Amino acid sequence: DAGVTQSPTHLIKTRGQQVTLRCSPKSGHDTVSWYQQALGQGPQFIFQYYEEEERQRGNFPDRFSGHQFPNYSSELNVNALLLGDSALYLCASYDRVGLNTEAFFGQGTRLTVV
Amino acid sequence: DQQVKQNSPSLSVQEGRISILNCDYTNSMFDYFLWYKKYPAEGPTFLISISSIKDKNEDGRFTVFLNKSAKHLSLHIVPSQPGDSAVYFCAATRWGNTPLVFGKGTRLSVIA
């Protein structure tokens, strides 16, 4: 059973550019959350998707947007990249119906903005 | 405002001894707590959790203790093994479907 998979694993972008990160949830999971982990910090919640809609959002600007597809996979888009957006971006999935609070994480995408 | 705090950035323990990792929280609405372990170049892996209706949960070498009045939890690893060397994150949430709030992590080094 494949767990949560994210692509790409590493990415280098220039300030002002746009980036799209992708996530496939664990089999059987229908809810995807995205987290940003800056260096030396714990993961911070960006937003959560369920039934193709953003359900909850953390304290992140509108430059951060997302999407969920009918197969439950998800994308995170960041526009107008800033140096401070450099971080590890983690995707987590869980089974909302089962109210399973145990989120399963992917290995992350390391984004470097130069 | 940090709602979940792990005040020890690092901890070094000898193999076979007990490792104790601490975590404090400020939001009294949290009722479910989790510990995640993270190796370099990997995502966090769920380790153990505890509901606020309990004060202790055990899983093999790992035990989590919760002191609600002090808003404090701790993770005990006995005996510690070199493979336990990783960054440990404490996370808190409200049971159901709310986001996880993480601490900054504690880097555990188990020395053989």
PDB file of N, CA, C and O in Angstrom, chain B residues 37-95:
ATOM      1  N   LYS B  37       7.740  11.282  14.784  1.00  0.00           N
ATOM      2  CA  LYS B  37       9.194  11.158  14.670  1.00  0.00           C
ATOM      3  C   LYS B  37       9.564  11.501  13.237  1.00  0.00           C
ATOM      4  O   LYS B  37       8.866  11.099  12.288  1.00  0.00           O
ATOM      5  N   LYS B  38      10.663  12.226  13.074  1.00  0.00           N
ATOM      6  CA  LYS B  38      11.058  12.605  11.718  1.00  0.00           C
ATOM      7  C   LYS B  38      12.553  12.372  11.516  1.00  0.00           C
ATOM      8  O   LYS B  38      13.389  12.927  12.225  1.00  0.00           O
ATOM      9  N   TYR B  39      12.834  11.544  10.503  1.00  0.00           N
ATOM     10  CA  TYR B  39      14.209  11.350  10.060  1.00  0.00           C
ATOM     11  C   TYR B  39      14.500  12.340   8.933  1.00  0.00           C
ATOM     12  O   TYR B  39      13.575  12.792   8.246  1.00  0.00           O
ATOM     13  N   PRO B  40      15.767  12.683   8.709  1.00  0.00           N
ATOM     14  CA  PRO B  40      16.118  13.577   7.600  1.00  0.00           C
ATOM     15  C   PRO B  40      15.596  13.035   6.273  1.00  0.00           C
ATOM     16  O   PRO B  40      15.606  11.824   6.047  1.00  0.00           O
ATOM     17  N   ALA B  41      15.112  13.920   5.429  1.00  0.00           N
ATOM     18  CA  ALA B  41      14.639  13.569   4.083  1.00  0.00           C
ATOM     19  C   ALA B  41      13.401  12.669   4.098  1.00  0.00           C
ATOM     20  O   ALA B  41      13.072  12.049   3.087  1.00  0.00           O
ATOM     21  N   GLU B  42      12.740  12.580   5.232  1.00  0.00           N
ATOM     22  CA  GLU B  42      11.479  11.844   5.302  1.00  0.00           C
ATOM     23  C   GLU B  42      10.418  12.720   5.936  1.00  0.00           C
ATOM     24  O   GLU B  42      10.728  13.685   6.630  1.00  0.00           O
ATOM     25  N   GLY B  43       9.155  12.363   5.702  1.00  0.00           N
ATOM     26  CA  GLY B  43       8.086  13.083   6.374  1.00  0.00           C
ATOM     27  C   GLY B  43       7.923  12.590   7.802  1.00  0.00           C
ATOM     28  O   GLY B  43       8.441  11.540   8.174  1.00  0.00           O
ATOM     29  N   PRO B  44       7.217  13.340   8.629  1.00  0.00           N
ATOM     30  CA  PRO B  44       6.965  12.887  10.006  1.00  0.00           C
ATOM     31  C   PRO B  44       6.191  11.575  10.013  1.00  0.00           C
ATOM     32  O   PRO B  44       5.277  11.373   9.206  1.00  0.00           O
ATOM     33  N   THR B  45       6.545  10.707  10.933  1.00  0.00           N
ATOM     34  CA  THR B  45       5.884   9.416  11.087  1.00  0.00           C
ATOM     35  C   THR B  45       5.197   9.383  12.443  1.00  0.00           C
ATOM     36  O   THR B  45       5.824   9.681  13.458  1.00  0.00           O
ATOM     37  N   PHE B  46       3.925   9.006  12.432  1.00  0.00           N
ATOM     38  CA  PHE B  46       3.165   8.925  13.671  1.00  0.00           C
ATOM     39  C   PHE B  46       3.775   7.903  14.621  1.00  0.00           C
ATOM     40  O   PHE B  46       4.161   6.797  14.217  1.00  0.00           O
ATOM     41  N   LEU B  47       3.873   8.303  15.894  1.00  0.00           N
ATOM     42  CA  LEU B  47       4.486   7.431  16.886  1.00  0.00           C
ATOM     43  C   LEU B  47       3.463   6.943  17.913  1.00  0.00           C
ATOM     44  O   LEU B  47       3.228   5.755  18.079  1.00  0.00           O
ATOM     45  N   ILE B  48       2.818   7.859  18.577  1.00  0.00           N
ATOM     46  CA  ILE B  48       1.885   7.523  19.640  1.00  0.00           C
ATOM     47  C   ILE B  48       0.999   8.726  19.911  1.00  0.00           C
ATOM     48  O   ILE B  48       1.390   9.859  19.638  1.00  0.00           O
ATOM     49  N   SER B  49      -0.198   8.474  20.426  1.00  0.00           N
ATOM     50  CA  SER B  49      -1.117   9.579  20.713  1.00  0.00           C
ATOM     51  C   SER B  49      -1.791   9.344  22.053  1.00  0.00           C
ATOM     52  O   SER B  49      -1.720   8.248  22.634  1.00  0.00           O
ATOM     53  N   ILE B  50      -2.463  10.383  22.533  1.00  0.00           N
ATOM     54  CA  ILE B  50      -3.206  10.263  23.779  1.00  0.00           C
ATOM     55  C   ILE B  50      -4.382  11.220  23.750  1.00  0.00           C
ATOM     56  O   ILE B  50      -4.263  12.370  23.283  1.00  0.00           O
ATOM     57  N   SER B  51      -5.505  10.731  24.224  1.00  0.00           N
ATOM     58  CA  SER B  51      -6.693  11.558  24.345  1.00  0.00           C
ATOM     59  C   SER B  51      -6.698  12.209  25.721  1.00  0.00           C
ATOM     60  O   SER B  51      -6.128  11.674  26.663  1.00  0.00           O
ATOM     61  N   SER B  52      -7.391  13.324  25.823  1.00  0.00           N
ATOM     62  CA  SER B  52      -7.416  14.040  27.108  1.00  0.00           C
ATOM     63  C   SER B  52      -8.196  13.298  28.185  1.00  0.00           C
ATOM     64  O   SER B  52      -8.155  13.685  29.352  1.00  0.00           O
ATOM     65  N   ILE B  53      -8.898  12.241  27.808  1.00  0.00           N
ATOM     66  CA  ILE B  53      -9.618  11.475  28.837  1.00  0.00           C
ATOM     67  C   ILE B  53      -8.684  10.487  29.543  1.00  0.00           C
ATOM     68  O   ILE B  53      -9.071   9.833  30.504  1.00  0.00           O
ATOM     69  N   LYS B  54      -7.459  10.372  29.040  1.00  0.00           N
ATOM     70  CA  LYS B  54      -6.476   9.486  29.644  1.00  0.00           C
ATOM     71  C   LYS B  54      -5.316  10.297  30.195  1.00  0.00           C
ATOM     72  O   LYS B  54      -5.114  11.455  29.809  1.00  0.00           O
ATOM     73  N   ASP B  55      -4.534   9.675  31.062  1.00  0.00           N
ATOM     74  CA  ASP B  55      -3.315  10.350  31.480  1.00  0.00           C
ATOM     75  C   ASP B  55      -2.058   9.575  31.095  1.00  0.00           C
ATOM     76  O   ASP B  55      -0.938  10.039  31.333  1.00  0.00           O
ATOM     77  N   LYS B  56      -2.261   8.424  30.479  1.00  0.00           N
ATOM     78  CA  LYS B  56      -1.105   7.619  30.072  1.00  0.00           C
ATOM     79  C   LYS B  56      -1.513   6.720  28.914  1.00  0.00           C
ATOM     80  O   LYS B  56      -2.621   6.177  28.887  1.00  0.00           O
ATOM     81  N   ASN B  57      -0.590   6.569  27.978  1.00  0.00           N
ATOM     82  CA  ASN B  57      -0.794   5.611  26.900  1.00  0.00           C
ATOM     83  C   ASN B  57       0.545   4.969  26.566  1.00  0.00           C
ATOM     84  O   ASN B  57       1.556   5.659  26.426  1.00  0.00           O
ATOM     85  N   GLU B  58       0.521   3.642  26.475  1.00  0.00           N
ATOM     86  CA  GLU B  58       1.755   2.892  26.254  1.00  0.00           C
ATOM     87  C   GLU B  58       1.710   2.131  24.948  1.00  0.00           C
ATOM     88  O   GLU B  58       0.680   1.574  24.579  1.00  0.00           O
ATOM     89  N   ASP B  59       2.852   2.088  24.273  1.00  0.00           N
ATOM     90  CA  ASP B  59       2.959   1.272  23.066  1.00  0.00           C
ATOM     91  C   ASP B  59       4.391   0.786  22.973  1.00  0.00           C
ATOM     92  O   ASP B  59       5.275   1.497  22.480  1.00  0.00           O
ATOM     93  N   GLY B  60       4.610  -0.410  23.477  1.00  0.00           N
ATOM     94  CA  GLY B  60       5.958  -0.962  23.443  1.00  0.00           C
ATOM     95  C   GLY B  60       6.926  -0.148  24.289  1.00  0.00           C
ATOM     96  O   GLY B  60       6.683   0.088  25.475  1.00  0.00           O
ATOM     97  N   ARG B  61       7.972   0.339  23.662  1.00  0.00           N
ATOM     98  CA  ARG B  61       8.976   1.114  24.400  1.00  0.00           C
ATOM     99  C   ARG B  61       8.557   2.566  24.617  1.00  0.00           C
ATOM    100  O   ARG B  61       9.255   3.315  25.308  1.00  0.00           O
ATOM    101  N   PHE B  62       7.452   2.953  24.034  1.00  0.00           N
ATOM    102  CA  PHE B  62       7.020   4.353  24.065  1.00  0.00           C
ATOM    103  C   PHE B  62       5.811   4.539  24.984  1.00  0.00           C
ATOM    104  O   PHE B  62       4.842   3.795  24.901  1.00  0.00           O
ATOM    105  N   THR B  63       5.915   5.517  25.865  1.00  0.00           N
ATOM    106  CA  THR B  63       4.807   5.868  26.752  1.00  0.00           C
ATOM    107  C   THR B  63       4.628   7.369  26.723  1.00  0.00           C
ATOM    108  O   THR B  63       5.617   8.116  26.820  1.00  0.00           O
ATOM    109  N   VAL B  64       3.399   7.804  26.585  1.00  0.00           N
ATOM    110  CA  VAL B  64       3.111   9.231  26.656  1.00  0.00           C
ATOM    111  C   VAL B  64       2.288   9.488  27.909  1.00  0.00           C
ATOM    112  O   VAL B  64       1.355   8.747  28.227  1.00  0.00           O
ATOM    113  N   PHE B  65       2.677  10.508  28.644  1.00  0.00           N
ATOM    114  CA  PHE B  65       1.982  10.924  29.855  1.00  0.00           C
ATOM    115  C   PHE B  65       1.379  12.297  29.619  1.00  0.00           C
ATOM    116  O   PHE B  65       2.017  13.176  29.034  1.00  0.00           O
ATOM    117  N   LEU B  66       0.147  12.478  30.106  1.00  0.00           N
ATOM    118  CA  LEU B  66      -0.530  13.762  29.951  1.00  0.00           C
ATOM    119  C   LEU B  66      -0.944  14.290  31.318  1.00  0.00           C
ATOM    120  O   LEU B  66      -1.618  13.593  32.086  1.00  0.00           O
ATOM    121  N   ASN B  67      -0.548  15.517  31.600  1.00  0.00           N
ATOM    122  CA  ASN B  67      -0.953  16.208  32.821  1.00  0.00           C
ATOM    123  C   ASN B  67      -1.781  17.418  32.396  1.00  0.00           C
ATOM    124  O   ASN B  67      -1.247  18.469  32.047  1.00  0.00           O
ATOM    125  N   LYS B  68      -3.102  17.246  32.419  1.00  0.00           N
ATOM    126  CA  LYS B  68      -3.981  18.293  31.899  1.00  0.00           C
ATOM    127  C   LYS B  68      -3.924  19.565  32.724  1.00  0.00           C
ATOM    128  O   LYS B  68      -3.991  20.674  32.187  1.00  0.00           O
ATOM    129  N   SER B  69      -3.825  19.424  34.025  1.00  0.00           N
ATOM    130  CA  SER B  69      -3.836  20.612  34.873  1.00  0.00           C
ATOM    131  C   SER B  69      -2.601  21.471  34.614  1.00  0.00           C
ATOM    132  O   SER B  69      -2.656  22.701  34.672  1.00  0.00           O
ATOM    133  N   ALA B  70      -1.493  20.817  34.301  1.00  0.00           N
ATOM    134  CA  ALA B  70      -0.259  21.546  34.008  1.00  0.00           C
ATOM    135  C   ALA B  70      -0.125  21.848  32.522  1.00  0.00           C
ATOM    136  O   ALA B  70       0.831  22.530  32.117  1.00  0.00           O
ATOM    137  N   LYS B  71      -1.041  21.327  31.718  1.00  0.00           N
ATOM    138  CA  LYS B  71      -0.961  21.458  30.251  1.00  0.00           C
ATOM    139  C   LYS B  71       0.423  21.000  29.778  1.00  0.00           C
ATOM    140  O   LYS B  71       1.146  21.714  29.059  1.00  0.00           O
ATOM    141  N   HIS B  72       0.761  19.798  30.165  1.00  0.00           N
ATOM    142  CA  HIS B  72       2.092  19.266  29.900  1.00  0.00           C
ATOM    143  C   HIS B  72       1.980  17.802  29.500  1.00  0.00           C
ATOM    144  O   HIS B  72       1.194  17.037  30.073  1.00  0.00           O
ATOM    145  N   LEU B  73       2.749  17.424  28.490  1.00  0.00           N
ATOM    146  CA  LEU B  73       2.858  16.007  28.182  1.00  0.00           C
ATOM    147  C   LEU B  73       4.310  15.640  27.953  1.00  0.00           C
ATOM    148  O   LEU B  73       5.150  16.524  27.684  1.00  0.00           O
ATOM    149  N   SER B  74       4.582  14.367  28.130  1.00  0.00           N
ATOM    150  CA  SER B  74       5.945  13.900  27.944  1.00  0.00           C
ATOM    151  C   SER B  74       5.925  12.548  27.249  1.00  0.00           C
ATOM    152  O   SER B  74       4.972  11.774  27.387  1.00  0.00           O
ATOM    153  N   LEU B  75       6.980  12.313  26.503  1.00  0.00           N
ATOM    154  CA  LEU B  75       7.175  11.043  25.812  1.00  0.00           C
ATOM    155  C   LEU B  75       8.381  10.360  26.435  1.00  0.00           C
ATOM    156  O   LEU B  75       9.459  10.953  26.512  1.00  0.00           O
ATOM    157  N   HIS B  76       8.165   9.119  26.912  1.00  0.00           N
ATOM    158  CA  HIS B  76       9.247   8.340  27.489  1.00  0.00           C
ATOM    159  C   HIS B  76       9.596   7.214  26.532  1.00  0.00           C
ATOM    160  O   HIS B  76       8.693   6.495  26.051  1.00  0.00           O
ATOM    161  N   ILE B  77      10.875   7.049  26.288  1.00  0.00           N
ATOM    162  CA  ILE B  77      11.347   5.951  25.442  1.00  0.00           C
ATOM    163  C   ILE B  77      12.301   5.109  26.286  1.00  0.00           C
ATOM    164  O   ILE B  77      13.331   5.596  26.757  1.00  0.00           O
ATOM    165  N   VAL B  78      11.886   3.845  26.509  1.00  0.00           N
ATOM    166  CA  VAL B  78      12.700   2.959  27.339  1.00  0.00           C
ATOM    167  C   VAL B  78      12.718   1.550  26.738  1.00  0.00           C
ATOM    168  O   VAL B  78      11.634   0.982  26.547  1.00  0.00           O
ATOM    169  N   PRO B  79      13.872   0.928  26.514  1.00  0.00           N
ATOM    170  CA  PRO B  79      15.179   1.579  26.528  1.00  0.00           C
ATOM    171  C   PRO B  79      15.434   2.316  25.219  1.00  0.00           C
ATOM    172  O   PRO B  79      14.909   1.930  24.171  1.00  0.00           O
ATOM    173  N   SER B  80      16.232   3.337  25.264  1.00  0.00           N
ATOM    174  CA  SER B  80      16.546   4.098  24.051  1.00  0.00           C
ATOM    175  C   SER B  80      17.517   3.298  23.182  1.00  0.00           C
ATOM    176  O   SER B  80      18.418   2.621  23.688  1.00  0.00           O
ATOM    177  N   GLN B  81      17.311   3.403  21.869  1.00  0.00           N
ATOM    178  CA  GLN B  81      18.151   2.695  20.915  1.00  0.00           C
ATOM    179  C   GLN B  81      18.716   3.695  19.905  1.00  0.00           C
ATOM    180  O   GLN B  81      18.084   4.727  19.642  1.00  0.00           O
ATOM    181  N   PRO B  82      19.859   3.411  19.301  1.00  0.00           N
ATOM    182  CA  PRO B  82      20.444   4.339  18.321  1.00  0.00           C
ATOM    183  C   PRO B  82      19.476   4.687  17.187  1.00  0.00           C
ATOM    184  O   PRO B  82      19.474   5.815  16.700  1.00  0.00           O
ATOM    185  N   GLY B  83      18.631   3.743  16.798  1.00  0.00           N
ATOM    186  CA  GLY B  83      17.658   3.998  15.742  1.00  0.00           C
ATOM    187  C   GLY B  83      16.575   4.984  16.132  1.00  0.00           C
ATOM    188  O   GLY B  83      15.810   5.454  15.280  1.00  0.00           O
ATOM    189  N   ASP B  84      16.505   5.329  17.416  1.00  0.00           N
ATOM    190  CA  ASP B  84      15.536   6.334  17.877  1.00  0.00           C
ATOM    191  C   ASP B  84      16.039   7.751  17.611  1.00  0.00           C
ATOM    192  O   ASP B  84      15.290   8.713  17.792  1.00  0.00           O
ATOM    193  N   SER B  85      17.275   7.887  17.203  1.00  0.00           N
ATOM    194  CA  SER B  85      17.829   9.214  16.928  1.00  0.00           C
ATOM    195  C   SER B  85      17.060   9.846  15.774  1.00  0.00           C
ATOM    196  O   SER B  85      17.048   9.335  14.652  1.00  0.00           O
ATOM    197  N   ALA B  86      16.411  10.963  16.066  1.00  0.00           N
ATOM    198  CA  ALA B  86      15.536  11.637  15.100  1.00  0.00           C
ATOM    199  C   ALA B  86      15.048  12.927  15.735  1.00  0.00           C
ATOM    200  O   ALA B  86      15.367  13.220  16.893  1.00  0.00           O
ATOM    201  N   VAL B  87      14.264  13.677  14.996  1.00  0.00           N
ATOM    202  CA  VAL B  87      13.583  14.844  15.564  1.00  0.00           C
ATOM    203  C   VAL B  87      12.170  14.408  15.948  1.00  0.00           C
ATOM    204  O   VAL B  87      11.464  13.779  15.154  1.00  0.00           O
ATOM    205  N   TYR B  88      11.776  14.734  17.166  1.00  0.00           N
ATOM    206  CA  TYR B  88      10.463  14.366  17.672  1.00  0.00           C
ATOM    207  C   TYR B  88       9.597  15.622  17.792  1.00  0.00           C
ATOM    208  O   TYR B  88       9.982  16.599  18.429  1.00  0.00           O
ATOM    209  N   PHE B  89       8.433  15.544  17.176  1.00  0.00           N
ATOM    210  CA  PHE B  89       7.489  16.653  17.218  1.00  0.00           C
ATOM    211  C   PHE B  89       6.293  16.279  18.070  1.00  0.00           C
ATOM    212  O   PHE B  89       5.706  15.204  17.915  1.00  0.00           O
ATOM    213  N   CYS B  90       5.934  17.184  18.936  1.00  0.00           N
ATOM    214  CA  CYS B  90       4.698  17.095  19.689  1.00  0.00           C
ATOM    215  C   CYS B  90       3.634  17.867  18.900  1.00  0.00           C
ATOM    216  O   CYS B  90       3.927  18.942  18.352  1.00  0.00           O
ATOM    217  N   ALA B  91       2.431  17.334  18.817  1.00  0.00           N
ATOM    218  CA  ALA B  91       1.350  18.023  18.118  1.00  0.00           C
ATOM    219  C   ALA B  91       0.074  17.930  18.942  1.00  0.00           C
ATOM    220  O   ALA B  91      -0.141  16.953  19.667  1.00  0.00           O
ATOM    221  N   ALA B  92      -0.750  18.937  18.818  1.00  0.00           N
ATOM    222  CA  ALA B  92      -2.008  18.973  19.553  1.00  0.00           C
ATOM    223  C   ALA B  92      -3.137  19.366  18.618  1.00  0.00           C
ATOM    224  O   ALA B  92      -2.926  20.071  17.625  1.00  0.00           O
ATOM    225  N   THR B  93      -4.334  18.918  18.947  1.00  0.00           N
ATOM    226  CA  THR B  93      -5.490  19.230  18.113  1.00  0.00           C
ATOM    227  C   THR B  93      -6.762  19.027  18.920  1.00  0.00           C
ATOM    228  O   THR B  93      -6.718  18.625  20.086  1.00  0.00           O
ATOM    229  N   ARG B  94      -7.868  19.326  18.301  1.00  0.00           N
ATOM    230  CA  ARG B  94      -9.156  18.955  18.859  1.00  0.00           C
ATOM    231  C   ARG B  94      -9.622  17.731  18.109  1.00  0.00           C
ATOM    232  O   ARG B  94      -9.550  17.690  16.878  1.00  0.00           O
ATOM    233  N   TRP B  95     -10.072  16.739  18.820  1.00  0.00           N
ATOM    234  CA  TRP B  95     -10.458  15.469  18.216  1.00  0.00           C
ATOM    235  C   TRP B  95     -11.463  15.704  17.095  1.00  0.00           C
ATOM    236  O   TRP B  95     -12.434  16.431  17.240  1.00  0.00           O
TER     237      TRP B  95
END
